[in-house]
Amino acid sequence: MLLPYGILEMCGRQFWIEPTRYYDILQFANRSVPSMSKTLLFNKILLLNENKKGLNIKIGHPFLDDTIFRAKLVDQGLGSKVQIFKMKSKKKFRKRFGYRTQYVRLHFDSILEIKSFKNYHLLTE
């Protein structure tokens, strides 16, 4: 059995989104992160399958105009540490550094038709 799903473009990547699931994405670039448990709306939807049998599929050109995904910001955190080691042989040059990628955990709860969304934080990139 296939749940309703959609393909959403967010932070330069495309995600297969199903309602009632959690997704870890890279932290929003060049944008202040909203506070915890704030409701977010995403409108860059590329494809939407509304029913379980796959009979009603909408494809955007490039995005759908009348549909949004609603998500709730659940958690912010850091990914695993990435170690980078540079070395030049026979030159006694060694350099080691690393970083941890920041991520945001979102819980997508529903797919909505655009009617009115005054109290939501709409994310468009």
Short mmCIF file of the N, C-alpha and C atoms (twelve columns), coordinates in Angstrom:
data_MODEL
# 
_entry.id   MODEL 
# 
loop_
_atom_site.group_PDB 
_atom_site.id 
_atom_site.type_symbol 
_atom_site.label_atom_id 
_atom_site.label_alt_id 
_atom_site.label_comp_id 
_atom_site.label_asym_id 
_atom_site.label_seq_id 
_atom_site.Cartn_x 
_atom_site.Cartn_y 
_atom_site.Cartn_z 
_atom_site.pdbx_PDB_model_num 
ATOM 1   N N  . MET A 1   0.842  -1.182 0.000   1 
ATOM 2   C CA . MET A 1   0.000  0.000  0.000   1 
ATOM 3   C C  . MET A 1   0.886  1.242  0.000   1 
ATOM 4   N N  . LEU A 2   0.608  2.159  -0.891  1 
ATOM 5   C CA . LEU A 2   1.416  3.353  -1.052  1 
ATOM 6   C C  . LEU A 2   0.678  4.547  -0.461  1 
ATOM 7   N N  . LEU A 3   1.343  5.271  0.424   1 
ATOM 8   C CA . LEU A 3   0.754  6.472  1.015   1 
ATOM 9   C C  . LEU A 3   0.804  7.613  0.013   1 
ATOM 10  N N  . PRO A 4   -0.008 8.659  0.230   1 
ATOM 11  C CA . PRO A 4   0.157  9.859  -0.599  1 
ATOM 12  C C  . PRO A 4   1.573  10.410 -0.405  1 
ATOM 13  N N  . TYR A 5   2.165  10.883 -1.465  1 
ATOM 14  C CA . TYR A 5   3.531  11.375 -1.377  1 
ATOM 15  C C  . TYR A 5   3.715  12.531 -2.348  1 
ATOM 16  N N  . GLY A 6   4.824  13.218 -2.188  1 
ATOM 17  C CA . GLY A 6   5.186  14.297 -3.094  1 
ATOM 18  C C  . GLY A 6   6.692  14.425 -3.153  1 
ATOM 19  N N  . ILE A 7   7.167  15.077 -4.195  1 
ATOM 20  C CA . ILE A 7   8.594  15.357 -4.325  1 
ATOM 21  C C  . ILE A 7   8.774  16.856 -4.140  1 
ATOM 22  N N  . LEU A 8   9.586  17.213 -3.165  1 
ATOM 23  C CA . LEU A 8   9.746  18.593 -2.726  1 
ATOM 24  C C  . LEU A 8   11.191 19.014 -2.939  1 
ATOM 25  N N  . GLU A 9   11.379 20.241 -3.456  1 
ATOM 26  C CA . GLU A 9   12.721 20.795 -3.587  1 
ATOM 27  C C  . GLU A 9   12.975 21.703 -2.399  1 
ATOM 28  N N  . MET A 10  14.082 21.422 -1.688  1 
ATOM 29  C CA . MET A 10  14.379 22.163 -0.477  1 
ATOM 30  C C  . MET A 10  15.890 22.171 -0.287  1 
ATOM 31  N N  . CYS A 11  16.477 23.327 -0.052  1 
ATOM 32  C CA . CYS A 11  17.915 23.483 0.192   1 
ATOM 33  C C  . CYS A 11  18.759 22.927 -0.948  1 
ATOM 34  N N  . GLY A 12  18.290 23.087 -2.184  1 
ATOM 35  C CA . GLY A 12  19.047 22.640 -3.335  1 
ATOM 36  C C  . GLY A 12  18.986 21.151 -3.605  1 
ATOM 37  N N  . ARG A 13  18.175 20.418 -2.859  1 
ATOM 38  C CA . ARG A 13  18.027 18.979 -3.050  1 
ATOM 39  C C  . ARG A 13  16.560 18.639 -3.203  1 
ATOM 40  N N  . GLN A 14  16.281 17.449 -3.703  1 
ATOM 41  C CA . GLN A 14  14.907 16.990 -3.862  1 
ATOM 42  C C  . GLN A 14  14.656 15.848 -2.887  1 
ATOM 43  N N  . PHE A 15  13.497 15.896 -2.216  1 
ATOM 44  C CA . PHE A 15  13.148 14.912 -1.206  1 
ATOM 45  C C  . PHE A 15  11.817 14.260 -1.553  1 
ATOM 46  N N  . TRP A 16  11.733 12.952 -1.350  1 
ATOM 47  C CA . TRP A 16  10.486 12.203 -1.454  1 
ATOM 48  C C  . TRP A 16  9.813  12.347 -0.097  1 
ATOM 49  N N  . ILE A 17  8.698  13.066 -0.030  1 
ATOM 50  C CA . ILE A 17  8.056  13.401 1.235   1 
ATOM 51  C C  . ILE A 17  6.753  12.630 1.366   1 
ATOM 52  N N  . GLU A 18  6.588  11.963 2.503   1 
ATOM 53  C CA . GLU A 18  5.331  11.326 2.862   1 
ATOM 54  C C  . GLU A 18  4.857  11.944 4.171   1 
ATOM 55  N N  . PRO A 19  3.562  12.194 4.312   1 
ATOM 56  C CA . PRO A 19  3.054  12.728 5.577   1 
ATOM 57  C C  . PRO A 19  3.330  11.753 6.727   1 
ATOM 58  N N  . THR A 20  3.430  12.290 7.921   1 
ATOM 59  C CA . THR A 20  3.670  11.570 9.182   1 
ATOM 60  C C  . THR A 20  5.066  10.960 9.262   1 
ATOM 61  N N  . ARG A 21  6.046  11.486 8.526   1 
ATOM 62  C CA . ARG A 21  7.420  10.997 8.615   1 
ATOM 63  C C  . ARG A 21  8.356  12.134 9.005   1 
ATOM 64  N N  . TYR A 22  9.528  11.765 9.537   1 
ATOM 65  C CA . TYR A 22  10.549 12.718 9.939   1 
ATOM 66  C C  . TYR A 22  11.665 12.723 8.900   1 
ATOM 67  N N  . TYR A 23  12.220 13.917 8.646   1 
ATOM 68  C CA . TYR A 23  13.303 14.057 7.675   1 
ATOM 69  C C  . TYR A 23  14.390 14.941 8.266   1 
ATOM 70  N N  . ASP A 24  15.644 14.526 8.089   1 
ATOM 71  C CA . ASP A 24  16.798 15.327 8.493   1 
ATOM 72  C C  . ASP A 24  17.352 15.995 7.246   1 
ATOM 73  N N  . ILE A 25  17.389 17.328 7.272   1 
ATOM 74  C CA . ILE A 25  17.903 18.074 6.132   1 
ATOM 75  C C  . ILE A 25  18.993 19.012 6.616   1 
ATOM 76  N N  . LEU A 26  19.803 19.491 5.688   1 
ATOM 77  C CA . LEU A 26  20.823 20.467 6.044   1 
ATOM 78  C C  . LEU A 26  20.150 21.743 6.508   1 
ATOM 79  N N  . GLN A 27  20.802 22.450 7.409   1 
ATOM 80  C CA . GLN A 27  20.209 23.674 7.935   1 
ATOM 81  C C  . GLN A 27  20.011 24.682 6.816   1 
ATOM 82  N N  . PHE A 28  18.941 25.451 6.913   1 
ATOM 83  C CA . PHE A 28  18.570 26.394 5.870   1 
ATOM 84  C C  . PHE A 28  19.674 27.425 5.682   1 
ATOM 85  N N  . ALA A 29  20.180 27.545 4.469   1 
ATOM 86  C CA . ALA A 29  21.282 28.453 4.175   1 
ATOM 87  C C  . ALA A 29  20.759 29.874 3.994   1 
ATOM 88  N N  . ASN A 30  21.536 30.853 4.441   1 
ATOM 89  C CA . ASN A 30  21.228 32.281 4.287   1 
ATOM 90  C C  . ASN A 30  19.842 32.636 4.825   1 
ATOM 91  N N  . ARG A 31  19.468 32.013 5.903   1 
ATOM 92  C CA . ARG A 31  18.118 32.224 6.406   1 
ATOM 93  C C  . ARG A 31  18.138 31.967 7.909   1 
ATOM 94  N N  . SER A 32  17.435 32.780 8.653   1 
ATOM 95  C CA . SER A 32  17.350 32.537 10.080  1 
ATOM 96  C C  . SER A 32  16.433 31.345 10.327  1 
ATOM 97  N N  . VAL A 33  16.863 30.462 11.195  1 
ATOM 98  C CA . VAL A 33  16.078 29.266 11.482  1 
ATOM 99  C C  . VAL A 33  14.955 29.642 12.436  1 
ATOM 100 N N  . PRO A 34  13.714 29.269 12.115  1 
ATOM 101 C CA . PRO A 34  12.609 29.598 13.008  1 
ATOM 102 C C  . PRO A 34  12.719 28.849 14.331  1 
ATOM 103 N N  . SER A 35  11.944 29.294 15.305  1 
ATOM 104 C CA . SER A 35  11.994 28.688 16.624  1 
ATOM 105 C C  . SER A 35  11.419 27.272 16.593  1 
ATOM 106 N N  . MET A 36  11.720 26.519 17.655  1 
ATOM 107 C CA . MET A 36  11.256 25.132 17.744  1 
ATOM 108 C C  . MET A 36  9.737  25.060 17.740  1 
ATOM 109 N N  . SER A 37  9.233  23.979 17.231  1 
ATOM 110 C CA . SER A 37  7.807  23.645 17.128  1 
ATOM 111 C C  . SER A 37  7.021  24.688 16.342  1 
ATOM 112 N N  . LYS A 38  7.702  25.452 15.504  1 
ATOM 113 C CA . LYS A 38  7.016  26.400 14.636  1 
ATOM 114 C C  . LYS A 38  6.592  25.675 13.371  1 
ATOM 115 N N  . THR A 39  5.420  26.028 12.855  1 
ATOM 116 C CA . THR A 39  4.914  25.393 11.650  1 
ATOM 117 C C  . THR A 39  5.492  26.087 10.431  1 
ATOM 118 N N  . LEU A 40  6.013  25.288 9.507   1 
ATOM 119 C CA . LEU A 40  6.618  25.798 8.282   1 
ATOM 120 C C  . LEU A 40  5.813  25.308 7.091   1 
ATOM 121 N N  . LEU A 41  5.766  26.123 6.048   1 
ATOM 122 C CA . LEU A 41  5.094  25.745 4.813   1 
ATOM 123 C C  . LEU A 41  6.114  25.741 3.687   1 
ATOM 124 N N  . PHE A 42  6.055  24.725 2.854   1 
ATOM 125 C CA . PHE A 42  6.956  24.600 1.718   1 
ATOM 126 C C  . PHE A 42  6.122  24.556 0.450   1 
ATOM 127 N N  . ASN A 43  6.482  25.391 -0.529  1 
ATOM 128 C CA . ASN A 43  5.657  25.480 -1.735  1 
ATOM 129 C C  . ASN A 43  6.367  25.029 -3.009  1 
ATOM 130 N N  . LYS A 44  7.595  24.571 -2.938  1 
ATOM 131 C CA . LYS A 44  8.306  24.117 -4.142  1 
ATOM 132 C C  . LYS A 44  8.084  22.619 -4.329  1 
ATOM 133 N N  . ILE A 45  6.888  22.264 -4.772  1 
ATOM 134 C CA . ILE A 45  6.506  20.869 -4.943  1 
ATOM 135 C C  . ILE A 45  6.588  20.527 -6.425  1 
ATOM 136 N N  . LEU A 46  7.365  19.516 -6.748  1 
ATOM 137 C CA . LEU A 46  7.562  19.111 -8.134  1 
ATOM 138 C C  . LEU A 46  6.519  18.106 -8.593  1 
ATOM 139 N N  . LEU A 47  6.123  17.195 -7.714  1 
ATOM 140 C CA . LEU A 47  5.189  16.132 -8.071  1 
ATOM 141 C C  . LEU A 47  4.350  15.797 -6.856  1 
ATOM 142 N N  . LEU A 48  3.093  15.446 -7.078  1 
ATOM 143 C CA . LEU A 48  2.198  15.093 -5.979  1 
ATOM 144 C C  . LEU A 48  1.316  13.929 -6.399  1 
ATOM 145 N N  . ASN A 49  1.315  12.875 -5.592  1 
ATOM 146 C CA . ASN A 49  0.419  11.736 -5.766  1 
ATOM 147 C C  . ASN A 49  -0.565 11.782 -4.610  1 
ATOM 148 N N  . GLU A 50  -1.835 12.050 -4.888  1 
ATOM 149 C CA . GLU A 50  -2.797 12.300 -3.824  1 
ATOM 150 C C  . GLU A 50  -3.455 11.047 -3.274  1 
ATOM 151 N N  . ASN A 51  -3.705 10.042 -4.102  1 
ATOM 152 C CA . ASN A 51  -4.386 8.871  -3.563  1 
ATOM 153 C C  . ASN A 51  -3.445 7.683  -3.491  1 
ATOM 154 N N  . LYS A 52  -3.916 6.612  -2.889  1 
ATOM 155 C CA . LYS A 52  -3.060 5.478  -2.580  1 
ATOM 156 C C  . LYS A 52  -2.769 4.597  -3.787  1 
ATOM 157 N N  . LYS A 53  -3.601 4.643  -4.814  1 
ATOM 158 C CA . LYS A 53  -3.425 3.748  -5.948  1 
ATOM 159 C C  . LYS A 53  -2.576 4.353  -7.061  1 
ATOM 160 N N  . GLY A 54  -2.196 5.609  -6.939  1 
ATOM 161 C CA . GLY A 54  -1.354 6.241  -7.946  1 
ATOM 162 C C  . GLY A 54  -2.102 6.677  -9.186  1 
ATOM 163 N N  . LEU A 55  -3.423 6.863  -9.077  1 
ATOM 164 C CA . LEU A 55  -4.216 7.238  -10.240 1 
ATOM 165 C C  . LEU A 55  -4.281 8.747  -10.454 1 
ATOM 166 N N  . ASN A 56  -4.060 9.522  -9.406  1 
ATOM 167 C CA . ASN A 56  -4.184 10.976 -9.492  1 
ATOM 168 C C  . ASN A 56  -2.826 11.611 -9.196  1 
ATOM 169 N N  . ILE A 57  -2.002 11.759 -10.207 1 
ATOM 170 C CA . ILE A 57  -0.663 12.325 -10.045 1 
ATOM 171 C C  . ILE A 57  -0.626 13.685 -10.722 1 
ATOM 172 N N  . LYS A 58  -0.152 14.693 -9.967  1 
ATOM 173 C CA . LYS A 58  0.019  16.040 -10.513 1 
ATOM 174 C C  . LYS A 58  1.512  16.294 -10.696 1 
ATOM 175 N N  . ILE A 59  1.869  16.826 -11.848 1 
ATOM 176 C CA . ILE A 59  3.259  17.168 -12.142 1 
ATOM 177 C C  . ILE A 59  3.327  18.660 -12.410 1 
ATOM 178 N N  . GLY A 60  4.233  19.355 -11.717 1 
ATOM 179 C CA . GLY A 60  4.368  20.794 -11.885 1 
ATOM 180 C C  . GLY A 60  5.268  21.149 -13.048 1 
ATOM 181 N N  . HIS A 61  5.149  22.404 -13.475 1 
ATOM 182 C CA . HIS A 61  5.977  22.911 -14.586 1 
ATOM 183 C C  . HIS A 61  6.637  24.213 -14.173 1 
ATOM 184 N N  . PRO A 62  7.666  24.339 -13.427 1 
ATOM 185 C CA . PRO A 62  8.371  23.278 -12.726 1 
ATOM 186 C C  . PRO A 62  7.749  22.945 -11.371 1 
ATOM 187 N N  . PHE A 63  6.926  23.857 -10.788 1 
ATOM 188 C CA . PHE A 63  6.345  23.611 -9.470  1 
ATOM 189 C C  . PHE A 63  4.824  23.663 -9.556  1 
ATOM 190 N N  . LEU A 64  4.174  23.005 -8.590  1 
ATOM 191 C CA . LEU A 64  2.719  23.084 -8.474  1 
ATOM 192 C C  . LEU A 64  2.348  24.399 -7.800  1 
ATOM 193 N N  . ASP A 65  1.290  25.039 -8.281  1 
ATOM 194 C CA . ASP A 65  0.916  26.353 -7.768  1 
ATOM 195 C C  . ASP A 65  -0.063 26.298 -6.602  1 
ATOM 196 N N  . ASP A 66  -0.865 25.264 -6.505  1 
ATOM 197 C CA . ASP A 66  -1.977 25.282 -5.557  1 
ATOM 198 C C  . ASP A 66  -1.790 24.359 -4.365  1 
ATOM 199 N N  . THR A 67  -0.595 23.855 -4.128  1 
ATOM 200 C CA . THR A 67  -0.375 22.877 -3.069  1 
ATOM 201 C C  . THR A 67  0.841  23.274 -2.241  1 
ATOM 202 N N  . ILE A 68  0.753  23.010 -0.926  1 
ATOM 203 C CA . ILE A 68  1.876  23.257 -0.023  1 
ATOM 204 C C  . ILE A 68  2.013  22.074 0.932   1 
ATOM 205 N N  . PHE A 69  3.211  21.871 1.432   1 
ATOM 206 C CA . PHE A 69  3.468  20.892 2.479   1 
ATOM 207 C C  . PHE A 69  3.598  21.641 3.795   1 
ATOM 208 N N  . ARG A 70  2.988  21.098 4.838   1 
ATOM 209 C CA . ARG A 70  3.099  21.686 6.171   1 
ATOM 210 C C  . ARG A 70  4.002  20.793 7.013   1 
ATOM 211 N N  . ALA A 71  4.978  21.426 7.673   1 
ATOM 212 C CA . ALA A 71  5.932  20.682 8.496   1 
ATOM 213 C C  . ALA A 71  6.137  21.414 9.811   1 
ATOM 214 N N  . LYS A 72  6.610  20.678 10.793  1 
ATOM 215 C CA . LYS A 72  6.909  21.259 12.097  1 
ATOM 216 C C  . LYS A 72  8.380  21.025 12.394  1 
ATOM 217 N N  . LEU A 73  9.051  22.073 12.864  1 
ATOM 218 C CA . LEU A 73  10.463 21.984 13.226  1 
ATOM 219 C C  . LEU A 73  10.562 21.271 14.570  1 
ATOM 220 N N  . VAL A 74  11.209 20.103 14.575  1 
ATOM 221 C CA . VAL A 74  11.249 19.269 15.768  1 
ATOM 222 C C  . VAL A 74  12.572 19.407 16.511  1 
ATOM 223 N N  . ASP A 75  13.687 19.417 15.776  1 
ATOM 224 C CA . ASP A 75  14.984 19.367 16.429  1 
ATOM 225 C C  . ASP A 75  16.044 20.000 15.534  1 
ATOM 226 N N  . GLN A 76  17.092 20.504 16.167  1 
ATOM 227 C CA . GLN A 76  18.272 20.973 15.456  1 
ATOM 228 C C  . GLN A 76  19.463 20.238 16.044  1 
ATOM 229 N N  . GLY A 77  20.422 19.893 15.219  1 
ATOM 230 C CA . GLY A 77  21.558 19.156 15.748  1 
ATOM 231 C C  . GLY A 77  22.735 19.181 14.810  1 
ATOM 232 N N  . LEU A 78  23.733 18.387 15.171  1 
ATOM 233 C CA . LEU A 78  24.954 18.275 14.387  1 
ATOM 234 C C  . LEU A 78  25.101 16.843 13.892  1 
ATOM 235 N N  . GLY A 79  25.591 16.705 12.681  1 
ATOM 236 C CA . GLY A 79  25.836 15.385 12.119  1 
ATOM 237 C C  . GLY A 79  27.132 14.808 12.647  1 
ATOM 238 N N  . SER A 80  27.542 13.690 12.101  1 
ATOM 239 C CA . SER A 80  28.785 13.069 12.531  1 
ATOM 240 C C  . SER A 80  29.978 13.885 12.028  1 
ATOM 241 N N  . LYS A 81  31.082 13.777 12.743  1 
ATOM 242 C CA . LYS A 81  32.264 14.567 12.419  1 
ATOM 243 C C  . LYS A 81  32.947 14.021 11.166  1 
ATOM 244 N N  . VAL A 82  33.322 14.922 10.283  1 
ATOM 245 C CA . VAL A 82  34.041 14.568 9.064   1 
ATOM 246 C C  . VAL A 82  35.489 15.003 9.252   1 
ATOM 247 N N  . GLN A 83  36.410 14.053 9.134   1 
ATOM 248 C CA . GLN A 83  37.833 14.340 9.296   1 
ATOM 249 C C  . GLN A 83  38.474 14.530 7.925   1 
ATOM 250 N N  . ILE A 84  39.249 15.594 7.784   1 
ATOM 251 C CA . ILE A 84  39.958 15.881 6.541   1 
ATOM 252 C C  . ILE A 84  41.447 15.944 6.868   1 
ATOM 253 N N  . PHE A 85  42.230 15.188 6.123   1 
ATOM 254 C CA . PHE A 85  43.668 15.131 6.359   1 
ATOM 255 C C  . PHE A 85  44.376 15.379 5.038   1 
ATOM 256 N N  . LYS A 86  45.169 16.441 4.992   1 
ATOM 257 C CA . LYS A 86  45.945 16.758 3.793   1 
ATOM 258 C C  . LYS A 86  47.415 16.468 4.081   1 
ATOM 259 N N  . MET A 87  48.080 15.924 3.071   1 
ATOM 260 C CA . MET A 87  49.485 15.580 3.246   1 
ATOM 261 C C  . MET A 87  50.199 15.666 1.903   1 
ATOM 262 N N  . LYS A 88  51.400 16.206 1.930   1 
ATOM 263 C CA . LYS A 88  52.249 16.203 0.741   1 
ATOM 264 C C  . LYS A 88  53.462 15.334 1.060   1 
ATOM 265 N N  . SER A 89  53.666 14.344 0.235   1 
ATOM 266 C CA . SER A 89  54.765 13.418 0.511   1 
ATOM 267 C C  . SER A 89  56.116 14.106 0.293   1 
ATOM 268 N N  . LYS A 90  57.060 13.744 1.115   1 
ATOM 269 C CA . LYS A 90  58.448 14.218 1.045   1 
ATOM 270 C C  . LYS A 90  58.596 15.711 1.305   1 
ATOM 271 N N  . LYS A 91  57.564 16.384 1.774   1 
ATOM 272 C CA . LYS A 91  57.645 17.826 2.027   1 
ATOM 273 C C  . LYS A 91  57.397 18.169 3.497   1 
ATOM 274 N N  . LYS A 92  57.105 17.180 4.323   1 
ATOM 275 C CA . LYS A 92  56.802 17.373 5.743   1 
ATOM 276 C C  . LYS A 92  55.624 18.324 5.944   1 
ATOM 277 N N  . PHE A 93  54.642 18.203 5.074   1 
ATOM 278 C CA . PHE A 93  53.430 19.023 5.201   1 
ATOM 279 C C  . PHE A 93  52.268 18.108 5.558   1 
ATOM 280 N N  . ARG A 94  51.668 18.369 6.711   1 
ATOM 281 C CA . ARG A 94  50.497 17.629 7.137   1 
ATOM 282 C C  . ARG A 94  49.519 18.601 7.765   1 
ATOM 283 N N  . LYS A 95  48.255 18.438 7.418   1 
ATOM 284 C CA . LYS A 95  47.232 19.334 7.952   1 
ATOM 285 C C  . LYS A 95  45.981 18.506 8.219   1 
ATOM 286 N N  . ARG A 96  45.433 18.644 9.401   1 
ATOM 287 C CA . ARG A 96  44.241 17.898 9.768   1 
ATOM 288 C C  . ARG A 96  43.188 18.879 10.289  1 
ATOM 289 N N  . PHE A 97  41.996 18.756 9.765   1 
ATOM 290 C CA . PHE A 97  40.883 19.540 10.281  1 
ATOM 291 C C  . PHE A 97  39.596 18.792 9.991   1 
ATOM 292 N N  . GLY A 98  38.511 19.279 10.536  1 
ATOM 293 C CA . GLY A 98  37.224 18.614 10.349  1 
ATOM 294 C C  . GLY A 98  36.087 19.571 10.630  1 
ATOM 295 N N  . TYR A 99  34.908 19.077 10.392  1 
ATOM 296 C CA . TYR A 99  33.718 19.881 10.647  1 
ATOM 297 C C  . TYR A 99  32.535 18.955 10.910  1 
ATOM 298 N N  . ARG A 100 31.484 19.530 11.457  1 
ATOM 299 C CA . ARG A 100 30.237 18.805 11.683  1 
ATOM 300 C C  . ARG A 100 29.119 19.574 10.990  1 
ATOM 301 N N  . THR A 101 28.369 18.889 10.158  1 
ATOM 302 C CA . THR A 101 27.288 19.516 9.413   1 
ATOM 303 C C  . THR A 101 26.090 19.738 10.328  1 
ATOM 304 N N  . GLN A 102 25.506 20.924 10.257  1 
ATOM 305 C CA . GLN A 102 24.306 21.214 11.034  1 
ATOM 306 C C  . GLN A 102 23.088 20.728 10.267  1 
ATOM 307 N N  . TYR A 103 22.159 20.124 10.980  1 
ATOM 308 C CA . TYR A 103 20.945 19.660 10.339  1 
ATOM 309 C C  . TYR A 103 19.723 20.097 11.131  1 
ATOM 310 N N  . VAL A 104 18.587 20.025 10.468  1 
ATOM 311 C CA . VAL A 104 17.299 20.350 11.073  1 
ATOM 312 C C  . VAL A 104 16.395 19.147 10.854  1 
ATOM 313 N N  . ARG A 105 15.692 18.712 11.879  1 
ATOM 314 C CA . ARG A 105 14.739 17.605 11.750  1 
ATOM 315 C C  . ARG A 105 13.333 18.177 11.616  1 
ATOM 316 N N  . LEU A 106 12.665 17.791 10.527  1 
ATOM 317 C CA . LEU A 106 11.311 18.262 10.246  1 
ATOM 318 C C  . LEU A 106 10.346 17.093 10.278  1 
ATOM 319 N N  . HIS A 107 9.149  17.349 10.791  1 
ATOM 320 C CA . HIS A 107 8.066  16.359 10.765  1 
ATOM 321 C C  . HIS A 107 6.989  16.889 9.828   1 
ATOM 322 N N  . PHE A 108 6.813  16.225 8.695   1 
ATOM 323 C CA . PHE A 108 5.792  16.627 7.732   1 
ATOM 324 C C  . PHE A 108 4.486  15.978 8.141   1 
ATOM 325 N N  . ASP A 109 3.470  16.811 8.409   1 
ATOM 326 C CA . ASP A 109 2.220  16.243 8.904   1 
ATOM 327 C C  . ASP A 109 1.093  16.242 7.886   1 
ATOM 328 N N  . SER A 110 1.109  17.127 6.901   1 
ATOM 329 C CA . SER A 110 -0.010 17.109 5.955   1 
ATOM 330 C C  . SER A 110 0.353  17.816 4.653   1 
ATOM 331 N N  . ILE A 111 -0.486 17.547 3.654   1 
ATOM 332 C CA . ILE A 111 -0.423 18.207 2.354   1 
ATOM 333 C C  . ILE A 111 -1.665 19.081 2.266   1 
ATOM 334 N N  . LEU A 112 -1.488 20.372 1.988   1 
ATOM 335 C CA . LEU A 112 -2.608 21.315 2.020   1 
ATOM 336 C C  . LEU A 112 -2.805 21.975 0.667   1 
ATOM 337 N N  . GLU A 113 -4.039 22.345 0.406   1 
ATOM 338 C CA . GLU A 113 -4.338 23.224 -0.720  1 
ATOM 339 C C  . GLU A 113 -4.156 24.658 -0.233  1 
ATOM 340 N N  . ILE A 114 -3.660 25.538 -1.090  1 
ATOM 341 C CA . ILE A 114 -3.439 26.928 -0.690  1 
ATOM 342 C C  . ILE A 114 -4.781 27.638 -0.596  1 
ATOM 343 N N  . LYS A 115 -5.106 28.093 0.605   1 
ATOM 344 C CA . LYS A 115 -6.307 28.906 0.812   1 
ATOM 345 C C  . LYS A 115 -5.922 30.131 1.629   1 
ATOM 346 N N  . SER A 116 -5.590 29.891 2.890   1 
ATOM 347 C CA . SER A 116 -5.096 30.993 3.717   1 
ATOM 348 C C  . SER A 116 -4.123 30.409 4.725   1 
ATOM 349 N N  . PHE A 117 -3.000 31.057 4.877   1 
ATOM 350 C CA . PHE A 117 -1.991 30.600 5.829   1 
ATOM 351 C C  . PHE A 117 -1.309 31.816 6.431   1 
ATOM 352 N N  . LYS A 118 -2.028 32.568 7.239   1 
ATOM 353 C CA . LYS A 118 -1.497 33.810 7.797   1 
ATOM 354 C C  . LYS A 118 -0.490 33.558 8.915   1 
ATOM 355 N N  . ASN A 119 -0.703 32.553 9.747   1 
ATOM 356 C CA . ASN A 119 0.126  32.358 10.926  1 
ATOM 357 C C  . ASN A 119 1.266  31.371 10.702  1 
ATOM 358 N N  . TYR A 120 1.634  31.137 9.462   1 
ATOM 359 C CA . TYR A 120 2.688  30.182 9.169   1 
ATOM 360 C C  . TYR A 120 3.911  30.903 8.618   1 
ATOM 361 N N  . HIS A 121 5.026  30.248 8.695   1 
ATOM 362 C CA . HIS A 121 6.290  30.776 8.188   1 
ATOM 363 C C  . HIS A 121 6.554  30.088 6.855   1 
ATOM 364 N N  . LEU A 122 6.364  30.794 5.746   1 
ATOM 365 C CA . LEU A 122 6.517  30.220 4.412   1 
ATOM 366 C C  . LEU A 122 7.976  30.285 3.992   1 
ATOM 367 N N  . LEU A 123 8.546  29.129 3.671   1 
ATOM 368 C CA . LEU A 123 9.936  29.066 3.232   1 
ATOM 369 C C  . LEU A 123 9.975  28.926 1.729   1 
ATOM 370 N N  . THR A 124 10.558 29.914 1.070   1 
ATOM 371 C CA . THR A 124 10.770 29.831 -0.372  1 
ATOM 372 C C  . THR A 124 12.219 30.171 -0.629  1 
ATOM 373 N N  . GLU A 125 12.863 29.414 -1.469  1 
ATOM 374 C CA . GLU A 125 14.272 29.675 -1.788  1 
ATOM 375 C C  . GLU A 125 14.410 29.943 -3.252  1 
# 
